[in-house]
Amino acid sequence: MGDEFSLSEREYVSANRLATKPTRKHILIYGMSFLLLVLCAVFGPNIIVQSAAIGGLVGGATVHVIARFLYAPWQTKKQYRSYLAIQEKQVVSLNEDGVSFVSSIGEGNLPWKNIIKWRENDDHILLYQAQEIYHIVPKHVSISTELALRLSKKVGKSS
């Protein structure tokens, strides 16, 4: 059979935080931008360039913190409250072809070949079928360990 679960608001917000966690590529771009702005702030040819670089550093950091830690959780909670289907019980199971999901509104199978990437943390596994479309599988379901092993073999390393 499969494992039954339902997602709480806290779990949904936590899964979204994992989905929006910067990748290595993003961290590299942020780091290079930070370094460039610091260099401009210190070695800029005039006070205008130095001030603009400092403004970019302060403004960028402020916007990032507000967006990631205040706006995104608020928006995700709002989305969870209006997304009634995600609050219902679901059953997830593994088969040779992929991962099956069943709920009161329908059922479907996500084939291994259609999973383009996956991410995990201590609480969730996210299965991506498109860049911004993913299924959430909580780690507390008993199949999560086997799921992670199969994903490693069939899809590749977690991103």
Short mmCIF file of N, CA and C in Angstrom, two decimals:
data_model
loop_
_atom_site.label_atom_id
_atom_site.label_comp_id
_atom_site.label_asym_id
_atom_site.label_seq_id
_atom_site.Cartn_x
_atom_site.Cartn_y
_atom_site.Cartn_z
N MET A 1 0.84 -1.19 0.00
CA MET A 1 0.00 0.00 0.00
C MET A 1 0.88 1.24 0.00
N GLY A 2 0.50 2.26 0.72
CA GLY A 2 1.26 3.51 0.75
C GLY A 2 1.18 4.15 2.11
N ASP A 3 1.79 5.28 2.22
CA ASP A 3 1.80 6.05 3.46
C ASP A 3 0.85 7.22 3.35
N GLU A 4 0.01 7.38 4.36
CA GLU A 4 -0.94 8.49 4.39
C GLU A 4 -0.34 9.65 5.18
N PHE A 5 -0.58 10.84 4.68
CA PHE A 5 -0.12 12.04 5.38
C PHE A 5 -0.97 13.22 4.95
N SER A 6 -0.91 14.26 5.74
CA SER A 6 -1.46 15.56 5.34
C SER A 6 -0.43 16.60 5.77
N LEU A 7 -0.37 17.69 5.04
CA LEU A 7 0.61 18.73 5.32
C LEU A 7 0.01 19.82 6.19
N SER A 8 0.70 20.16 7.25
CA SER A 8 0.29 21.29 8.09
C SER A 8 0.80 22.58 7.45
N GLU A 9 0.31 23.68 7.94
CA GLU A 9 0.77 24.98 7.45
C GLU A 9 2.27 25.14 7.68
N ARG A 10 2.73 24.73 8.82
CA ARG A 10 4.16 24.82 9.15
C ARG A 10 4.99 23.99 8.18
N GLU A 11 4.53 22.78 7.86
CA GLU A 11 5.25 21.93 6.92
C GLU A 11 5.27 22.53 5.51
N TYR A 12 4.15 23.12 5.12
CA TYR A 12 4.05 23.73 3.80
C TYR A 12 5.02 24.91 3.68
N VAL A 13 5.09 25.73 4.72
CA VAL A 13 6.03 26.87 4.73
C VAL A 13 7.47 26.36 4.72
N SER A 14 7.74 25.33 5.49
CA SER A 14 9.08 24.76 5.54
C SER A 14 9.49 24.18 4.19
N ALA A 15 8.57 23.51 3.51
CA ALA A 15 8.85 22.96 2.18
C ALA A 15 9.12 24.09 1.18
N ASN A 16 8.37 25.17 1.28
CA ASN A 16 8.61 26.32 0.40
C ASN A 16 9.98 26.94 0.67
N ARG A 17 10.38 26.98 1.92
CA ARG A 17 11.70 27.52 2.27
C ARG A 17 12.79 26.65 1.62
N LEU A 18 12.59 25.33 1.62
CA LEU A 18 13.54 24.43 0.96
C LEU A 18 13.54 24.67 -0.56
N ALA A 19 12.35 24.83 -1.12
CA ALA A 19 12.24 25.03 -2.57
C ALA A 19 12.92 26.32 -3.02
N THR A 20 12.90 27.33 -2.18
CA THR A 20 13.48 28.62 -2.54
C THR A 20 14.90 28.82 -2.00
N LYS A 21 15.45 27.80 -1.40
CA LYS A 21 16.82 27.88 -0.89
C LYS A 21 17.76 28.08 -2.07
N PRO A 22 18.67 29.04 -1.97
CA PRO A 22 19.58 29.30 -3.09
C PRO A 22 20.44 28.08 -3.42
N THR A 23 20.62 27.84 -4.70
CA THR A 23 21.48 26.75 -5.16
C THR A 23 22.94 27.21 -5.10
N ARG A 24 23.85 26.29 -5.35
CA ARG A 24 25.28 26.65 -5.38
C ARG A 24 25.54 27.73 -6.43
N LYS A 25 24.87 27.60 -7.56
CA LYS A 25 25.03 28.59 -8.64
C LYS A 25 24.60 29.97 -8.16
N HIS A 26 23.44 30.06 -7.48
CA HIS A 26 22.97 31.34 -6.97
C HIS A 26 23.93 31.91 -5.91
N ILE A 27 24.42 31.05 -5.04
CA ILE A 27 25.34 31.50 -4.00
C ILE A 27 26.63 32.04 -4.64
N LEU A 28 27.10 31.39 -5.68
CA LEU A 28 28.29 31.88 -6.39
C LEU A 28 28.04 33.25 -7.01
N ILE A 29 26.88 33.43 -7.63
CA ILE A 29 26.53 34.72 -8.24
C ILE A 29 26.41 35.80 -7.16
N TYR A 30 25.73 35.46 -6.05
CA TYR A 30 25.61 36.42 -4.95
C TYR A 30 26.99 36.79 -4.40
N GLY A 31 27.84 35.79 -4.22
CA GLY A 31 29.18 36.03 -3.69
C GLY A 31 30.01 36.91 -4.60
N MET A 32 29.94 36.66 -5.91
CA MET A 32 30.70 37.48 -6.86
C MET A 32 30.16 38.91 -6.88
N SER A 33 28.84 39.06 -6.80
CA SER A 33 28.24 40.40 -6.77
C SER A 33 28.66 41.14 -5.51
N PHE A 34 28.63 40.43 -4.38
CA PHE A 34 29.04 41.02 -3.12
C PHE A 34 30.49 41.49 -3.18
N LEU A 35 31.35 40.61 -3.69
CA LEU A 35 32.77 40.96 -3.80
C LEU A 35 32.98 42.17 -4.71
N LEU A 36 32.29 42.20 -5.84
CA LEU A 36 32.40 43.33 -6.76
C LEU A 36 31.96 44.64 -6.09
N LEU A 37 30.83 44.58 -5.35
CA LEU A 37 30.36 45.79 -4.68
C LEU A 37 31.31 46.23 -3.57
N VAL A 38 31.87 45.29 -2.84
CA VAL A 38 32.85 45.64 -1.80
C VAL A 38 34.08 46.29 -2.43
N LEU A 39 34.55 45.72 -3.53
CA LEU A 39 35.70 46.31 -4.21
C LEU A 39 35.40 47.73 -4.70
N CYS A 40 34.19 47.91 -5.25
CA CYS A 40 33.80 49.26 -5.69
C CYS A 40 33.67 50.22 -4.51
N ALA A 41 33.18 49.73 -3.38
CA ALA A 41 33.02 50.59 -2.20
C ALA A 41 34.38 51.02 -1.64
N VAL A 42 35.35 50.12 -1.72
CA VAL A 42 36.67 50.42 -1.16
C VAL A 42 37.56 51.15 -2.16
N PHE A 43 37.55 50.68 -3.40
CA PHE A 43 38.51 51.21 -4.38
C PHE A 43 37.85 52.02 -5.50
N GLY A 44 36.59 52.38 -5.32
CA GLY A 44 35.89 53.15 -6.35
C GLY A 44 36.62 54.43 -6.70
N PRO A 45 36.50 54.89 -7.94
CA PRO A 45 37.25 56.07 -8.38
C PRO A 45 36.79 57.37 -7.74
N ASN A 46 35.55 57.39 -7.23
CA ASN A 46 35.08 58.62 -6.58
C ASN A 46 34.00 58.28 -5.55
N ILE A 47 33.58 59.27 -4.82
CA ILE A 47 32.62 59.08 -3.73
C ILE A 47 31.26 58.61 -4.25
N ILE A 48 30.91 58.99 -5.46
CA ILE A 48 29.61 58.59 -6.02
C ILE A 48 29.58 57.09 -6.26
N VAL A 49 30.63 56.55 -6.87
CA VAL A 49 30.70 55.10 -7.11
C VAL A 49 30.77 54.34 -5.79
N GLN A 50 31.55 54.84 -4.85
CA GLN A 50 31.67 54.19 -3.54
C GLN A 50 30.33 54.19 -2.80
N SER A 51 29.64 55.32 -2.84
CA SER A 51 28.33 55.42 -2.17
C SER A 51 27.30 54.50 -2.83
N ALA A 52 27.32 54.45 -4.15
CA ALA A 52 26.39 53.57 -4.87
C ALA A 52 26.65 52.11 -4.52
N ALA A 53 27.91 51.72 -4.41
CA ALA A 53 28.25 50.34 -4.05
C ALA A 53 27.78 50.02 -2.63
N ILE A 54 28.00 50.94 -1.71
CA ILE A 54 27.53 50.73 -0.33
C ILE A 54 26.00 50.64 -0.31
N GLY A 55 25.34 51.51 -1.06
CA GLY A 55 23.88 51.44 -1.17
C GLY A 55 23.41 50.12 -1.74
N GLY A 56 24.12 49.61 -2.74
CA GLY A 56 23.78 48.31 -3.32
C GLY A 56 23.93 47.19 -2.31
N LEU A 57 24.98 47.23 -1.52
CA LEU A 57 25.19 46.20 -0.49
C LEU A 57 24.09 46.24 0.57
N VAL A 58 23.84 47.43 1.10
CA VAL A 58 22.83 47.58 2.15
C VAL A 58 21.43 47.28 1.60
N GLY A 59 21.12 47.85 0.44
CA GLY A 59 19.80 47.64 -0.16
C GLY A 59 19.56 46.19 -0.54
N GLY A 60 20.55 45.56 -1.15
CA GLY A 60 20.41 44.16 -1.55
C GLY A 60 20.21 43.24 -0.35
N ALA A 61 21.00 43.45 0.69
CA ALA A 61 20.86 42.63 1.90
C ALA A 61 19.50 42.83 2.56
N THR A 62 19.07 44.09 2.62
CA THR A 62 17.77 44.40 3.24
C THR A 62 16.62 43.75 2.48
N VAL A 63 16.63 43.89 1.16
CA VAL A 63 15.57 43.30 0.34
C VAL A 63 15.57 41.78 0.47
N HIS A 64 16.76 41.18 0.46
CA HIS A 64 16.85 39.72 0.59
C HIS A 64 16.25 39.24 1.92
N VAL A 65 16.63 39.88 3.00
CA VAL A 65 16.13 39.48 4.32
C VAL A 65 14.61 39.66 4.41
N ILE A 66 14.11 40.78 3.96
CA ILE A 66 12.67 41.03 4.01
C ILE A 66 11.92 40.01 3.14
N ALA A 67 12.41 39.79 1.93
CA ALA A 67 11.72 38.88 1.01
C ALA A 67 11.75 37.44 1.51
N ARG A 68 12.90 36.97 1.94
CA ARG A 68 13.05 35.56 2.32
C ARG A 68 12.44 35.23 3.68
N PHE A 69 12.60 36.12 4.65
CA PHE A 69 12.21 35.77 6.02
C PHE A 69 10.91 36.41 6.49
N LEU A 70 10.38 37.39 5.78
CA LEU A 70 9.11 38.01 6.16
C LEU A 70 8.04 37.80 5.09
N TYR A 71 8.30 38.28 3.88
CA TYR A 71 7.28 38.23 2.84
C TYR A 71 6.97 36.79 2.39
N ALA A 72 8.00 36.01 2.08
CA ALA A 72 7.77 34.65 1.56
C ALA A 72 6.98 33.77 2.55
N PRO A 73 7.34 33.73 3.84
CA PRO A 73 6.53 32.92 4.75
C PRO A 73 5.08 33.43 4.87
N TRP A 74 4.91 34.74 4.91
CA TRP A 74 3.55 35.31 4.98
C TRP A 74 2.75 34.90 3.74
N GLN A 75 3.34 35.05 2.56
CA GLN A 75 2.66 34.71 1.31
C GLN A 75 2.37 33.21 1.22
N THR A 76 3.29 32.38 1.69
CA THR A 76 3.11 30.93 1.65
C THR A 76 1.99 30.51 2.61
N LYS A 77 1.91 31.11 3.78
CA LYS A 77 0.81 30.81 4.70
C LYS A 77 -0.53 31.20 4.09
N LYS A 78 -0.57 32.35 3.45
CA LYS A 78 -1.79 32.81 2.78
C LYS A 78 -2.20 31.82 1.68
N GLN A 79 -1.21 31.36 0.92
CA GLN A 79 -1.50 30.39 -0.14
C GLN A 79 -2.01 29.08 0.45
N TYR A 80 -1.39 28.60 1.51
CA TYR A 80 -1.81 27.35 2.15
C TYR A 80 -3.27 27.42 2.59
N ARG A 81 -3.65 28.53 3.19
CA ARG A 81 -5.03 28.68 3.70
C ARG A 81 -6.06 28.67 2.58
N SER A 82 -5.69 29.12 1.39
CA SER A 82 -6.64 29.12 0.28
C SER A 82 -6.55 27.86 -0.57
N TYR A 83 -5.52 27.06 -0.41
CA TYR A 83 -5.26 25.86 -1.21
C TYR A 83 -5.78 24.65 -0.42
N LEU A 84 -7.08 24.45 -0.47
CA LEU A 84 -7.71 23.41 0.36
C LEU A 84 -7.25 22.00 0.01
N ALA A 85 -6.94 21.75 -1.25
CA ALA A 85 -6.53 20.40 -1.66
C ALA A 85 -5.24 19.96 -0.98
N ILE A 86 -4.31 20.87 -0.74
CA ILE A 86 -3.05 20.50 -0.11
C ILE A 86 -3.24 20.13 1.36
N GLN A 87 -4.34 20.56 1.95
CA GLN A 87 -4.61 20.28 3.35
C GLN A 87 -5.25 18.91 3.57
N GLU A 88 -5.72 18.30 2.50
CA GLU A 88 -6.38 16.99 2.61
C GLU A 88 -5.36 15.87 2.75
N LYS A 89 -5.86 14.74 3.24
CA LYS A 89 -5.00 13.57 3.36
C LYS A 89 -4.61 13.07 1.98
N GLN A 90 -3.35 12.63 1.89
CA GLN A 90 -2.82 12.06 0.66
C GLN A 90 -2.17 10.73 0.99
N VAL A 91 -2.07 9.88 0.01
CA VAL A 91 -1.34 8.63 0.15
C VAL A 91 -0.25 8.62 -0.91
N VAL A 92 0.97 8.37 -0.48
CA VAL A 92 2.09 8.29 -1.41
C VAL A 92 2.65 6.87 -1.36
N SER A 93 3.00 6.34 -2.53
CA SER A 93 3.60 5.01 -2.61
C SER A 93 4.59 4.97 -3.77
N LEU A 94 5.47 4.01 -3.70
CA LEU A 94 6.48 3.82 -4.74
C LEU A 94 6.12 2.61 -5.57
N ASN A 95 6.42 2.68 -6.86
CA ASN A 95 6.26 1.52 -7.74
C ASN A 95 7.41 1.54 -8.73
N GLU A 96 7.48 0.55 -9.58
CA GLU A 96 8.58 0.47 -10.54
C GLU A 96 8.62 1.66 -11.48
N ASP A 97 7.44 2.20 -11.82
CA ASP A 97 7.37 3.30 -12.78
C ASP A 97 7.63 4.67 -12.17
N GLY A 98 7.37 4.83 -10.87
CA GLY A 98 7.55 6.14 -10.26
C GLY A 98 6.93 6.24 -8.88
N VAL A 99 6.43 7.42 -8.60
CA VAL A 99 5.83 7.72 -7.30
C VAL A 99 4.35 8.00 -7.53
N SER A 100 3.49 7.32 -6.77
CA SER A 100 2.04 7.50 -6.92
C SER A 100 1.50 8.35 -5.78
N PHE A 101 0.57 9.22 -6.13
CA PHE A 101 -0.12 10.07 -5.16
C PHE A 101 -1.61 9.84 -5.31
N VAL A 102 -2.31 9.68 -4.18
CA VAL A 102 -3.76 9.50 -4.20
C VAL A 102 -4.35 10.41 -3.12
N SER A 103 -5.39 11.15 -3.50
CA SER A 103 -6.12 11.97 -2.52
C SER A 103 -7.59 11.93 -2.89
N SER A 104 -8.40 12.62 -2.14
CA SER A 104 -9.84 12.62 -2.40
C SER A 104 -10.20 13.32 -3.71
N ILE A 105 -9.28 14.13 -4.24
CA ILE A 105 -9.59 14.84 -5.49
C ILE A 105 -9.01 14.18 -6.73
N GLY A 106 -8.24 13.12 -6.54
CA GLY A 106 -7.69 12.42 -7.70
C GLY A 106 -6.47 11.62 -7.36
N GLU A 107 -5.92 11.01 -8.39
CA GLU A 107 -4.71 10.23 -8.21
C GLU A 107 -3.84 10.36 -9.44
N GLY A 108 -2.56 10.11 -9.24
CA GLY A 108 -1.64 10.20 -10.36
C GLY A 108 -0.34 9.51 -10.05
N ASN A 109 0.39 9.23 -11.11
CA ASN A 109 1.71 8.62 -10.98
C ASN A 109 2.72 9.57 -11.60
N LEU A 110 3.76 9.87 -10.87
CA LEU A 110 4.85 10.70 -11.35
C LEU A 110 5.98 9.76 -11.78
N PRO A 111 6.15 9.55 -13.09
CA PRO A 111 7.19 8.63 -13.55
C PRO A 111 8.59 9.12 -13.18
N TRP A 112 9.49 8.18 -12.93
CA TRP A 112 10.87 8.54 -12.59
C TRP A 112 11.47 9.44 -13.67
N LYS A 113 11.18 9.12 -14.93
CA LYS A 113 11.78 9.89 -16.03
C LYS A 113 11.29 11.34 -16.06
N ASN A 114 10.17 11.63 -15.43
CA ASN A 114 9.62 12.99 -15.42
C ASN A 114 10.10 13.81 -14.22
N ILE A 115 10.85 13.21 -13.33
CA ILE A 115 11.41 13.94 -12.19
C ILE A 115 12.73 14.53 -12.65
N ILE A 116 12.76 15.86 -12.82
CA ILE A 116 13.97 16.50 -13.37
C ILE A 116 15.02 16.78 -12.30
N LYS A 117 14.60 16.91 -11.05
CA LYS A 117 15.53 17.08 -9.94
C LYS A 117 14.77 16.85 -8.65
N TRP A 118 15.51 16.77 -7.56
CA TRP A 118 14.90 16.63 -6.25
C TRP A 118 15.77 17.31 -5.22
N ARG A 119 15.13 17.72 -4.14
CA ARG A 119 15.82 18.36 -3.02
C ARG A 119 15.32 17.72 -1.75
N GLU A 120 16.14 17.76 -0.73
CA GLU A 120 15.72 17.25 0.58
C GLU A 120 16.39 18.01 1.70
N ASN A 121 15.72 17.98 2.84
CA ASN A 121 16.31 18.46 4.09
C ASN A 121 15.88 17.48 5.16
N ASP A 122 15.96 17.84 6.41
CA ASP A 122 15.60 16.91 7.48
C ASP A 122 14.11 16.62 7.54
N ASP A 123 13.29 17.48 6.93
CA ASP A 123 11.83 17.34 7.05
C ASP A 123 11.10 16.91 5.78
N HIS A 124 11.68 17.19 4.59
CA HIS A 124 10.93 16.96 3.35
C HIS A 124 11.81 16.46 2.22
N ILE A 125 11.14 15.84 1.25
CA ILE A 125 11.73 15.56 -0.05
C ILE A 125 10.82 16.26 -1.06
N LEU A 126 11.41 17.04 -1.94
CA LEU A 126 10.67 17.72 -2.99
C LEU A 126 11.01 17.05 -4.31
N LEU A 127 9.96 16.68 -5.06
CA LEU A 127 10.13 16.03 -6.36
C LEU A 127 9.71 17.01 -7.44
N TYR A 128 10.65 17.47 -8.24
CA TYR A 128 10.38 18.48 -9.27
C TYR A 128 10.05 17.81 -10.60
N GLN A 129 8.90 18.20 -11.17
CA GLN A 129 8.59 17.76 -12.53
C GLN A 129 8.76 18.91 -13.51
N ALA A 130 8.99 20.10 -13.01
CA ALA A 130 9.35 21.29 -13.79
C ALA A 130 10.12 22.19 -12.83
N GLN A 131 10.71 23.23 -13.36
CA GLN A 131 11.58 24.08 -12.55
C GLN A 131 10.90 24.62 -11.29
N GLU A 132 9.62 24.97 -11.37
CA GLU A 132 8.91 25.55 -10.22
C GLU A 132 7.73 24.70 -9.76
N ILE A 133 7.61 23.47 -10.26
CA ILE A 133 6.49 22.61 -9.90
C ILE A 133 7.04 21.37 -9.19
N TYR A 134 6.62 21.20 -7.95
CA TYR A 134 7.16 20.08 -7.17
C TYR A 134 6.07 19.46 -6.30
N HIS A 135 6.30 18.20 -5.95
CA HIS A 135 5.47 17.47 -5.00
C HIS A 135 6.24 17.42 -3.68
N ILE A 136 5.53 17.49 -2.58
CA ILE A 136 6.14 17.47 -1.25
C ILE A 136 5.87 16.11 -0.62
N VAL A 137 6.94 15.46 -0.17
CA VAL A 137 6.81 14.20 0.57
C VAL A 137 7.49 14.42 1.92
N PRO A 138 6.72 14.39 3.01
CA PRO A 138 7.33 14.58 4.33
C PRO A 138 8.26 13.41 4.67
N LYS A 139 9.33 13.69 5.39
CA LYS A 139 10.27 12.65 5.77
C LYS A 139 9.70 11.71 6.83
N HIS A 140 8.61 12.11 7.49
CA HIS A 140 8.06 11.23 8.51
C HIS A 140 7.29 10.04 7.93
N VAL A 141 7.05 10.02 6.61
CA VAL A 141 6.41 8.85 6.02
C VAL A 141 7.46 7.75 5.87
N SER A 142 7.04 6.52 6.05
CA SER A 142 7.99 5.42 6.12
C SER A 142 8.74 5.16 4.82
N ILE A 143 8.20 5.54 3.68
CA ILE A 143 8.88 5.28 2.41
C ILE A 143 9.94 6.32 2.06
N SER A 144 10.12 7.33 2.89
CA SER A 144 11.02 8.44 2.52
C SER A 144 12.47 7.99 2.32
N THR A 145 12.94 7.06 3.12
CA THR A 145 14.33 6.59 2.97
C THR A 145 14.48 5.84 1.66
N GLU A 146 13.55 4.94 1.36
CA GLU A 146 13.60 4.21 0.10
C GLU A 146 13.43 5.16 -1.08
N LEU A 147 12.57 6.16 -0.94
CA LEU A 147 12.37 7.14 -1.99
C LEU A 147 13.68 7.87 -2.30
N ALA A 148 14.38 8.32 -1.27
CA ALA A 148 15.66 9.03 -1.47
C ALA A 148 16.68 8.12 -2.16
N LEU A 149 16.72 6.86 -1.80
CA LEU A 149 17.65 5.92 -2.43
C LEU A 149 17.32 5.74 -3.92
N ARG A 150 16.05 5.55 -4.22
CA ARG A 150 15.65 5.38 -5.62
C ARG A 150 15.90 6.64 -6.42
N LEU A 151 15.63 7.79 -5.83
CA LEU A 151 15.88 9.06 -6.53
C LEU A 151 17.37 9.21 -6.85
N SER A 152 18.23 8.83 -5.91
CA SER A 152 19.68 8.91 -6.14
C SER A 152 20.07 8.06 -7.35
N LYS A 153 19.48 6.88 -7.45
CA LYS A 153 19.82 5.97 -8.55
C LYS A 153 19.18 6.39 -9.88
N LYS A 154 17.93 6.81 -9.83
CA LYS A 154 17.18 7.07 -11.07
C LYS A 154 17.27 8.50 -11.57
N VAL A 155 17.44 9.46 -10.66
CA VAL A 155 17.43 10.86 -11.06
C VAL A 155 18.82 11.49 -10.91
N GLY A 156 19.53 11.09 -9.89
CA GLY A 156 20.85 11.65 -9.63
C GLY A 156 20.91 12.29 -8.27
N LYS A 157 21.98 12.98 -8.03
CA LYS A 157 22.23 13.62 -6.74
C LYS A 157 21.20 14.71 -6.43
N SER A 158 20.83 14.83 -5.18
CA SER A 158 19.93 15.89 -4.73
C SER A 158 20.56 17.24 -4.98
N SER A 159 19.74 18.21 -5.41
CA SER A 159 20.30 19.53 -5.69
C SER A 159 20.14 20.47 -4.52
#
